[in-house]
Amino acid sequence: MTGTVFQATQDFALTMDARDPLANYRQHFWFPKTVNGDDCIYLCGHSLGLQPKTASKFVEQELDDWARLGVEGHFHARSPWVPYHRLLTEQTAALVGAKPQEVVVMNSLTVNLHLMMVSFYRPTAPRHKILVERGAFPSDQYAIKSQIKFHGFDPASSLLELAPRPGEDFLRDEDVESLIDRKGDSIALILLGGVNYATGQVFDMPAITKAGHATGCAVGFDLAHAVGNIPLRLHDWGPDFAVWCSYKYLNGGPGCVGGCFVHDRHAHALELPKFAGWWGHDEKTRFVMGPDFQPMAGAEGWQLSNPPILALAPLRASMEIFQAAGIENLRAKSVLLTGYLEFLLEQHNATKFCAVTPREAERRGAQISIRIPRGGRAICEQLATQGVIGDWREPDTFRVAPVPLYNSYQDVYEFVQRFLAALA
Ligand SMILES: Cc1ncc(COP(=O)(O)O)c(C=O)c1O
């Protein structure tokens, strides 16, 4: 539907839904209900994705096998637990544009960030800085500062923050690259979000990786807001690592197991420092129970513990749906859906709010961040009582994400009507 000319009418939204080749996927998810029993207008997949209806089937199978088999389930469950995490490897690799050996589903995001920094943040006196975007997600900031201190450096001098130009809301790609060119010699690690959590800005990951490597920096991305949202080609882009969580666009459920990418070039890098655990040990001798760690090749070598099967199970449901829908198809719808949201908001001479998400489709994902300088939190809370769900980020931002897997044009249309009524 390239060249679609949007119209600010409900008929238009309904027509778009009727023509949407992905519209049926909505039926695959449970929607929270309003007090009247209607589906909520749920635009919060950037925070917690909805539950696939098939999730319970996957969880129940494991509960059932555990009840029937006890410890034998490790090898004799219908999906044996020892290699269970591998059931997600092919689909995950396809989704992030990686080779299967480059990805592993394990731990949660901040844990994986630390594990990756242990290996890829190796500061020296002349090169000790970590480059981050200003206002990165707090957990990233805490993790990064604690790693800097752990190595005996001071965040005041080792943290290099990228900020938009005065009066601007987003980083300019050219500013990111020119800073890397100028200061690269002192930077040990570039660690940016693939999609900024507050503004929804997509970073130019291939260009940042290229610029970083050209000046000798390690490069990693936090893809919490990118995975399942925009197409990724991690192997070709070439960062050293990436990490993500699976509870947002991937619909794996609250606190679901996250994911990790380590580029193939490090698959056999035995010299890299690494925190070790038995699940990263060579699986052929893991149960010999020897004292010396021999890591598996590839991303699996960074595993620590045997994985939580009950937390992985719902992710299988969602990844099956992703595979069927196709990330490129989802992205095509996402561009239209977010474009429609922006279009509808722009119809109103807004003095009380403004969008702080890039306008160009290629520079944003499925998100519009609406800055409301006064009274925004109360508006967000009022909408929530009506079953209109986005989320509030201090100090002034209402984030809403029309997710192409389960949101409709009608959701977007209805959201804007309710939002404007609440503002009034
Ligand atoms: C960008 C970003 N980084 C890190 C985190 C922290 O994730 P976790 O609690 O899974 O470690 C989040 C959580 O929402 C996030 O959005």
Coordinates of C-alpha atoms and ligand atoms in Angstrom, one line a residue:
M1 CA 0.0 0.0 0.0
T2 CA 2.7 2.4 -1.0
G3 CA 1.5 5.9 -1.7
T4 CA -1.4 5.5 0.7
V5 CA -3.1 8.9 1.3
F6 CA -4.4 9.0 4.8
Q7 CA -7.8 10.3 5.8
A8 CA -8.9 11.4 9.2
T9 CA -12.1 9.4 9.2
Q10 CA -13.3 6.2 10.9
D11 CA -14.4 4.8 7.6
F12 CA -10.8 5.2 6.3
A13 CA -9.5 3.3 9.4
L14 CA -12.0 0.5 8.9
T15 CA -11.2 0.3 5.2
M16 CA -7.5 0.0 5.9
D17 CA -8.2 -2.8 8.4
A18 CA -10.3 -4.6 5.9
R19 CA -7.4 -4.5 3.4
D20 CA -4.7 -5.4 5.9
P21 CA -3.2 -8.8 5.0
L22 CA -2.0 -9.1 8.6
A23 CA -5.3 -8.2 10.3
N24 CA -6.0 -11.8 11.4
Y25 CA -3.0 -12.0 13.7
R26 CA -4.9 -9.8 16.1
Q27 CA -7.1 -12.9 16.9
H28 CA -3.9 -14.7 18.1
F29 CA -3.5 -12.5 21.1
W30 CA -5.4 -11.9 24.4
F31 CA -6.5 -8.3 24.8
P32 CA -7.0 -6.9 28.3
K33 CA -10.7 -5.9 28.7
T34 CA -12.3 -2.7 29.8
V35 CA -15.0 -2.8 32.6
N36 CA -17.6 -3.1 29.8
G37 CA -15.9 -6.2 28.5
D38 CA -14.5 -4.5 25.3
D39 CA -10.9 -4.9 24.1
C40 CA -8.7 -2.3 25.5
I41 CA -7.0 0.0 23.1
Y42 CA -3.6 -1.4 23.8
L43 CA -0.7 0.6 22.5
C44 CA 1.9 -0.5 24.9
G45 CA 3.7 -3.3 23.1
H46 CA 6.9 -1.3 23.5
S47 CA 6.7 -2.0 27.2
L48 CA 4.9 -5.4 27.5
G49 CA 3.6 -7.3 24.5
L50 CA 0.3 -9.1 24.6
Q51 CA 0.0 -12.8 25.4
P52 CA -0.3 -15.1 22.4
K53 CA -3.3 -17.4 22.8
T54 CA -1.1 -20.4 22.2
A55 CA 1.3 -19.5 25.0
S56 CA -0.6 -21.5 27.6
K57 CA -0.4 -24.6 25.4
F58 CA 3.4 -24.4 25.4
V59 CA 3.6 -23.8 29.1
E60 CA 1.1 -26.5 29.9
Q61 CA 3.1 -29.0 28.0
E62 CA 6.1 -28.3 30.1
L63 CA 4.1 -28.4 33.4
D64 CA 2.6 -31.7 32.3
D65 CA 6.0 -33.2 31.3
W66 CA 7.4 -32.1 34.6
A67 CA 4.5 -33.7 36.5
R68 CA 4.8 -36.9 34.5
L69 CA 8.6 -37.2 34.2
G70 CA 10.3 -35.3 37.0
V71 CA 14.0 -35.1 36.4
E72 CA 13.7 -37.4 33.4
G73 CA 12.2 -34.5 31.5
H74 CA 15.7 -33.1 30.9
F75 CA 16.2 -35.7 28.3
H76 CA 12.8 -37.3 27.7
A77 CA 10.2 -34.5 27.8
R78 CA 8.4 -34.1 24.4
S79 CA 10.7 -31.1 24.0
P80 CA 13.7 -32.2 26.1
W81 CA 14.8 -29.4 28.5
V82 CA 18.6 -29.8 28.1
P83 CA 18.6 -28.5 24.5
Y84 CA 15.2 -26.6 24.9
H85 CA 16.6 -23.1 24.3
R86 CA 17.7 -24.2 20.9
L87 CA 14.1 -24.5 19.8
L88 CA 14.3 -20.7 19.6
T89 CA 17.6 -20.4 17.9
E90 CA 16.7 -20.6 14.2
Q91 CA 13.7 -18.2 14.6
T92 CA 15.7 -15.7 16.7
A93 CA 18.6 -15.8 14.2
A94 CA 16.3 -15.1 11.4
L95 CA 14.6 -12.3 13.2
V96 CA 17.8 -10.4 14.0
G97 CA 19.6 -11.3 10.8
A98 CA 22.3 -13.5 12.3
K99 CA 23.7 -17.0 11.9
P100 CA 22.3 -19.5 14.4
Q101 CA 25.7 -19.8 16.1
E102 CA 25.7 -16.1 16.8
V103 CA 22.6 -16.0 19.0
V104 CA 21.5 -17.5 22.2
V105 CA 18.3 -16.9 24.3
M106 CA 19.4 -16.6 27.9
N107 CA 19.1 -14.5 31.1
S108 CA 17.6 -11.1 31.0
L109 CA 18.8 -7.9 29.4
T110 CA 20.8 -6.2 32.0
V111 CA 22.5 -9.5 33.0
N112 CA 23.5 -10.0 29.3
L113 CA 24.7 -6.4 29.1
H114 CA 27.1 -7.1 32.0
L115 CA 28.2 -10.4 30.5
M116 CA 29.0 -8.7 27.2
M117 CA 30.8 -5.8 28.8
V118 CA 33.0 -8.3 30.7
S119 CA 34.2 -9.6 27.3
F120 CA 34.1 -6.4 25.2
Y121 CA 34.8 -3.5 27.5
R122 CA 38.5 -3.8 28.1
P123 CA 39.7 -0.4 29.1
T124 CA 43.3 0.7 29.0
A125 CA 44.8 4.0 30.2
P126 CA 44.6 5.7 26.8
R127 CA 41.4 4.0 25.7
H128 CA 38.9 3.7 28.5
K129 CA 35.7 5.4 27.5
I130 CA 32.2 4.1 26.8
L131 CA 30.2 6.0 24.4
V132 CA 26.4 6.1 25.2
E133 CA 23.4 8.2 24.2
R134 CA 22.5 10.8 26.8
G135 CA 19.4 9.6 28.6
A136 CA 19.9 6.0 27.8
F137 CA 17.6 3.6 29.7
P138 CA 18.6 3.8 33.4
S139 CA 19.5 0.2 33.7
D140 CA 22.0 0.6 30.9
Q141 CA 23.5 3.7 32.6
Y142 CA 23.8 1.9 35.9
A143 CA 25.4 -1.2 34.4
I144 CA 27.8 0.9 32.3
K145 CA 28.9 3.1 35.2
S146 CA 29.3 0.1 37.5
Q147 CA 31.5 -1.6 34.8
I148 CA 33.6 1.5 34.5
K149 CA 34.1 1.6 38.3
F150 CA 34.8 -2.1 38.4
H151 CA 37.8 -1.5 36.1
G152 CA 39.0 1.2 38.4
F153 CA 38.0 4.2 36.2
D154 CA 35.7 7.1 37.0
P155 CA 32.4 7.6 35.1
A156 CA 33.0 11.3 35.3
S157 CA 35.9 10.9 32.8
S158 CA 35.1 7.5 31.2
L159 CA 31.5 8.0 30.2
L160 CA 31.1 9.9 27.0
E161 CA 27.5 10.9 26.3
L162 CA 26.1 11.8 22.9
A163 CA 23.5 14.5 23.1
P164 CA 21.2 16.1 20.5
R165 CA 22.2 19.6 19.4
P166 CA 20.8 22.4 21.6
G167 CA 17.1 22.8 20.8
E168 CA 16.9 19.5 19.0
D169 CA 15.3 16.2 20.2
F170 CA 17.2 13.6 18.2
L171 CA 20.8 12.8 17.6
R172 CA 21.9 13.5 14.0
D173 CA 23.6 10.5 12.4
E174 CA 26.4 12.7 11.2
D175 CA 27.1 14.0 14.7
V176 CA 27.3 10.4 16.1
E177 CA 29.8 9.5 13.4
S178 CA 31.9 12.6 13.6
L179 CA 32.2 12.2 17.4
I180 CA 33.4 8.7 16.9
D181 CA 35.9 9.9 14.3
R182 CA 37.2 12.6 16.6
K183 CA 37.3 10.8 19.9
G184 CA 37.5 7.1 18.8
D185 CA 41.0 6.7 20.0
S186 CA 39.9 7.2 23.6
I187 CA 36.8 5.0 23.3
A188 CA 36.9 1.4 24.3
L189 CA 33.3 0.6 23.7
I190 CA 30.4 2.1 21.8
L191 CA 27.1 1.0 23.4
L192 CA 24.0 2.5 22.0
G193 CA 20.3 1.6 21.8
G194 CA 19.2 0.3 18.4
V195 CA 16.0 2.3 19.0
N196 CA 16.0 4.9 21.7
Y197 CA 13.5 4.0 24.4
A198 CA 12.2 7.5 25.0
T199 CA 12.0 9.0 21.5
G200 CA 11.8 5.9 19.3
Q201 CA 14.7 7.1 17.2
V202 CA 16.3 4.3 15.2
F203 CA 20.1 4.6 15.1
D204 CA 22.1 4.0 12.0
M205 CA 23.6 0.8 13.3
P206 CA 25.6 -0.2 10.2
A207 CA 27.3 3.2 10.0
I208 CA 28.0 3.4 13.7
T209 CA 29.5 0.0 13.6
K210 CA 31.7 0.9 10.7
A211 CA 32.8 4.1 12.2
G212 CA 33.5 2.5 15.6
H213 CA 35.5 -0.4 14.1
A214 CA 37.5 2.0 11.9
T215 CA 38.8 3.7 15.0
G216 CA 39.4 0.5 17.0
C217 CA 36.4 0.6 19.3
A218 CA 34.3 -2.4 20.3
V219 CA 30.6 -1.9 19.3
G220 CA 27.5 -3.2 21.0
F221 CA 23.8 -2.4 20.8
D222 CA 20.9 -2.6 23.3
L223 CA 18.1 -3.8 21.1
A224 CA 15.3 -3.8 23.7
H225 CA 13.2 -1.5 21.5
A226 CA 14.4 -2.8 18.2
V227 CA 14.0 -6.5 18.2
G228 CA 10.6 -7.6 16.7
N229 CA 10.1 -3.9 15.8
I230 CA 12.4 -3.2 12.9
P231 CA 14.3 -5.6 10.6
L232 CA 17.8 -6.2 11.8
R233 CA 20.8 -7.6 9.9
L234 CA 23.3 -8.0 12.7
H235 CA 25.7 -10.3 11.0
D236 CA 26.1 -8.0 8.0
W237 CA 26.2 -4.9 10.1
G238 CA 28.9 -6.5 12.2
P239 CA 28.7 -5.2 15.8
D240 CA 30.6 -7.2 18.3
F241 CA 27.5 -7.9 20.3
A242 CA 23.9 -7.1 20.9
V243 CA 21.5 -7.8 23.7
W244 CA 17.7 -7.6 24.0
C245 CA 14.7 -8.5 26.1
S246 CA 11.7 -10.6 24.9
Y247 CA 8.8 -9.1 26.8
K248 CA 8.2 -6.0 24.5
Y249 CA 7.7 -6.5 20.8
L250 CA 8.5 -10.2 21.2
N251 CA 5.5 -10.9 23.5
G252 CA 7.4 -13.5 25.6
G253 CA 5.7 -12.4 28.8
P254 CA 6.7 -10.4 31.9
G255 CA 10.4 -10.8 32.7
C256 CA 10.8 -13.3 29.8
V257 CA 14.3 -14.6 29.0
G258 CA 16.3 -12.2 26.8
G259 CA 18.6 -12.7 23.9
C260 CA 22.2 -12.1 23.0
F261 CA 24.2 -11.8 19.7
V262 CA 27.9 -12.3 19.5
H263 CA 29.4 -11.9 16.1
D264 CA 30.9 -14.9 14.4
R265 CA 34.3 -13.4 14.4
H266 CA 34.4 -14.0 18.2
A267 CA 33.0 -17.5 18.0
H268 CA 36.3 -19.1 18.9
A269 CA 37.9 -16.1 20.7
L270 CA 39.2 -18.1 23.7
E271 CA 41.4 -15.1 24.7
L272 CA 38.3 -13.0 25.5
P273 CA 37.6 -12.6 29.2
K274 CA 34.4 -14.3 30.1
F275 CA 32.3 -15.0 33.2
A276 CA 31.7 -18.7 33.0
G277 CA 29.0 -21.2 34.1
W278 CA 28.3 -24.8 33.3
W279 CA 25.7 -24.1 30.6
G280 CA 28.4 -22.4 28.5
H281 CA 30.7 -25.4 28.8
D282 CA 31.2 -27.7 25.9
E283 CA 28.0 -29.7 25.9
K284 CA 29.9 -32.9 25.0
T285 CA 31.6 -33.0 28.3
R286 CA 29.3 -30.8 30.4
F287 CA 28.0 -33.8 32.4
V288 CA 31.5 -35.2 33.0
M289 CA 31.5 -32.5 35.7
G290 CA 35.2 -31.6 35.3
P291 CA 36.8 -28.6 37.0
D292 CA 38.0 -26.7 33.9
F293 CA 35.8 -24.6 31.8
Q294 CA 35.8 -25.2 28.0
P295 CA 33.4 -22.9 26.4
M296 CA 31.2 -23.8 23.5
A297 CA 31.8 -22.0 20.3
G298 CA 29.6 -19.0 19.5
A299 CA 27.1 -17.2 21.6
E300 CA 26.2 -20.3 23.6
G301 CA 29.6 -20.1 25.2
W302 CA 28.4 -17.1 27.2
Q303 CA 25.6 -19.1 28.9
L304 CA 25.8 -19.5 32.7
S305 CA 22.9 -21.5 34.0
N306 CA 20.4 -24.1 32.8
P307 CA 17.6 -22.0 31.3
P308 CA 14.1 -21.5 32.9
I309 CA 12.0 -23.7 30.7
L310 CA 8.7 -22.3 31.9
A311 CA 9.8 -18.8 31.0
L312 CA 11.0 -19.9 27.5
A313 CA 7.8 -21.7 26.7
P314 CA 5.6 -18.7 25.9
L315 CA 8.3 -17.2 23.8
R316 CA 8.0 -20.2 21.5
A317 CA 4.4 -19.3 20.9
S318 CA 5.2 -15.8 19.9
M319 CA 8.2 -16.7 17.8
E320 CA 6.0 -19.1 15.8
I321 CA 3.7 -16.2 15.0
F322 CA 6.5 -13.9 14.1
Q323 CA 7.9 -16.5 11.7
A324 CA 4.5 -16.9 10.0
A325 CA 3.8 -13.2 9.7
G326 CA 7.4 -12.2 8.6
I327 CA 9.2 -9.2 10.0
E328 CA 9.4 -7.5 6.6
N329 CA 5.6 -7.7 6.3
L330 CA 5.2 -6.5 9.8
R331 CA 7.5 -3.6 9.2
A332 CA 5.5 -2.5 6.1
K333 CA 2.3 -2.4 8.1
S334 CA 4.1 -0.7 11.0
V335 CA 5.3 2.1 8.8
L336 CA 1.7 2.8 7.8
L337 CA 0.2 2.4 11.2
T338 CA 2.7 4.7 12.9
G339 CA 2.4 7.1 10.0
Y340 CA -1.4 7.1 10.4
L341 CA -1.0 7.9 14.1
E342 CA 1.3 10.8 13.4
F343 CA -1.1 12.0 10.6
L344 CA -4.1 12.0 12.9
L345 CA -2.3 13.8 15.7
E346 CA -1.1 16.4 13.2
Q347 CA -4.7 17.2 12.2
H348 CA -5.0 19.1 15.4
N349 CA -3.5 22.4 16.0
A350 CA -1.6 21.1 19.0
T351 CA -0.5 23.7 21.4
K352 CA -0.8 21.2 24.3
F353 CA 1.4 18.5 22.9
C354 CA 4.0 17.7 20.3
A355 CA 5.5 14.5 18.9
V356 CA 9.1 13.9 19.8
T357 CA 9.8 11.0 17.5
P358 CA 11.6 11.4 14.1
R359 CA 9.2 12.1 11.2
E360 CA 11.0 9.9 8.7
A361 CA 9.7 6.3 8.7
E362 CA 13.2 4.9 8.4
R363 CA 14.3 6.8 11.5
R364 CA 11.7 5.4 13.8
G365 CA 9.9 2.2 14.7
A366 CA 6.4 1.5 15.9
Q367 CA 6.2 4.4 18.4
I368 CA 5.2 7.9 18.8
S369 CA 6.4 9.7 21.9
I370 CA 4.0 12.6 22.7
R371 CA 5.5 15.4 24.8
I372 CA 2.8 16.9 27.0
P373 CA 4.4 19.8 28.9
R374 CA 1.5 20.2 31.4
G375 CA -0.7 17.6 33.1
G376 CA 0.4 14.7 30.9
R377 CA 0.6 12.1 33.6
A378 CA -3.0 12.8 34.7
I379 CA -4.1 12.4 31.0
C380 CA -2.3 9.1 30.7
E381 CA -3.9 7.9 33.9
Q382 CA -7.3 9.0 32.9
L383 CA -7.0 7.2 29.6
A384 CA -5.9 4.1 31.3
T385 CA -9.1 4.0 33.4
Q386 CA -11.0 4.0 30.0
G387 CA -8.9 1.1 28.8
V388 CA -6.6 3.2 26.6
I389 CA -3.2 1.9 27.4
G390 CA 0.1 3.7 26.6
D391 CA 2.8 4.6 29.1
W392 CA 4.2 7.6 30.8
R393 CA 7.9 8.4 31.1
E394 CA 9.0 11.2 33.3
P395 CA 9.2 14.1 33.0
D396 CA 6.7 14.8 30.1
T397 CA 6.4 11.9 27.6
F398 CA 3.4 9.7 26.8
R399 CA 4.7 6.8 24.7
V400 CA 2.3 4.9 22.4
A401 CA 3.2 2.1 20.1
P402 CA 0.8 0.7 17.4
V403 CA 2.1 -2.8 17.1
P404 CA 1.5 -4.3 13.6
L405 CA 1.0 -7.8 14.9
Y406 CA -2.1 -7.0 16.9
N407 CA -3.1 -3.4 16.5
S408 CA -5.5 -2.1 14.0
Y409 CA -6.0 1.3 12.2
Q410 CA -9.2 1.5 14.2
D411 CA -7.2 1.2 17.4
V412 CA -5.1 4.2 16.2
Y413 CA -8.2 6.2 15.2
E414 CA -10.0 5.5 18.4
F415 CA -6.9 6.3 20.5
V416 CA -6.5 9.8 18.9
Q417 CA -10.2 10.6 19.6
R418 CA -9.9 9.6 23.2
F419 CA -6.6 11.3 23.6
L420 CA -7.9 14.6 22.2
A421 CA -11.0 14.4 24.4
A422 CA -8.8 13.8 27.5
L423 CA -6.6 16.8 26.5
A424 CA -9.7 19.0 26.1
Ligands
LIG1 C1 16.4 0.0 26.6 C2 16.3 -0.9 27.8 N1 17.4 -1.4 28.4 C3 17.3 -2.2 29.5 C4 16.1 -2.5 30.1 C5 16.1 -3.4 31.3 O1 15.7 -4.7 31.0 P1 15.8 -5.9 32.1 O2 14.9 -5.5 33.2 O3 15.2 -7.0 31.3 O4 17.2 -6.1 32.4 C6 14.9 -2.1 29.5 C7 13.6 -2.4 30.1 O5 12.6 -2.0 29.7 C8 15.0 -1.2 28.4 O6 13.9 -0.7 27.8

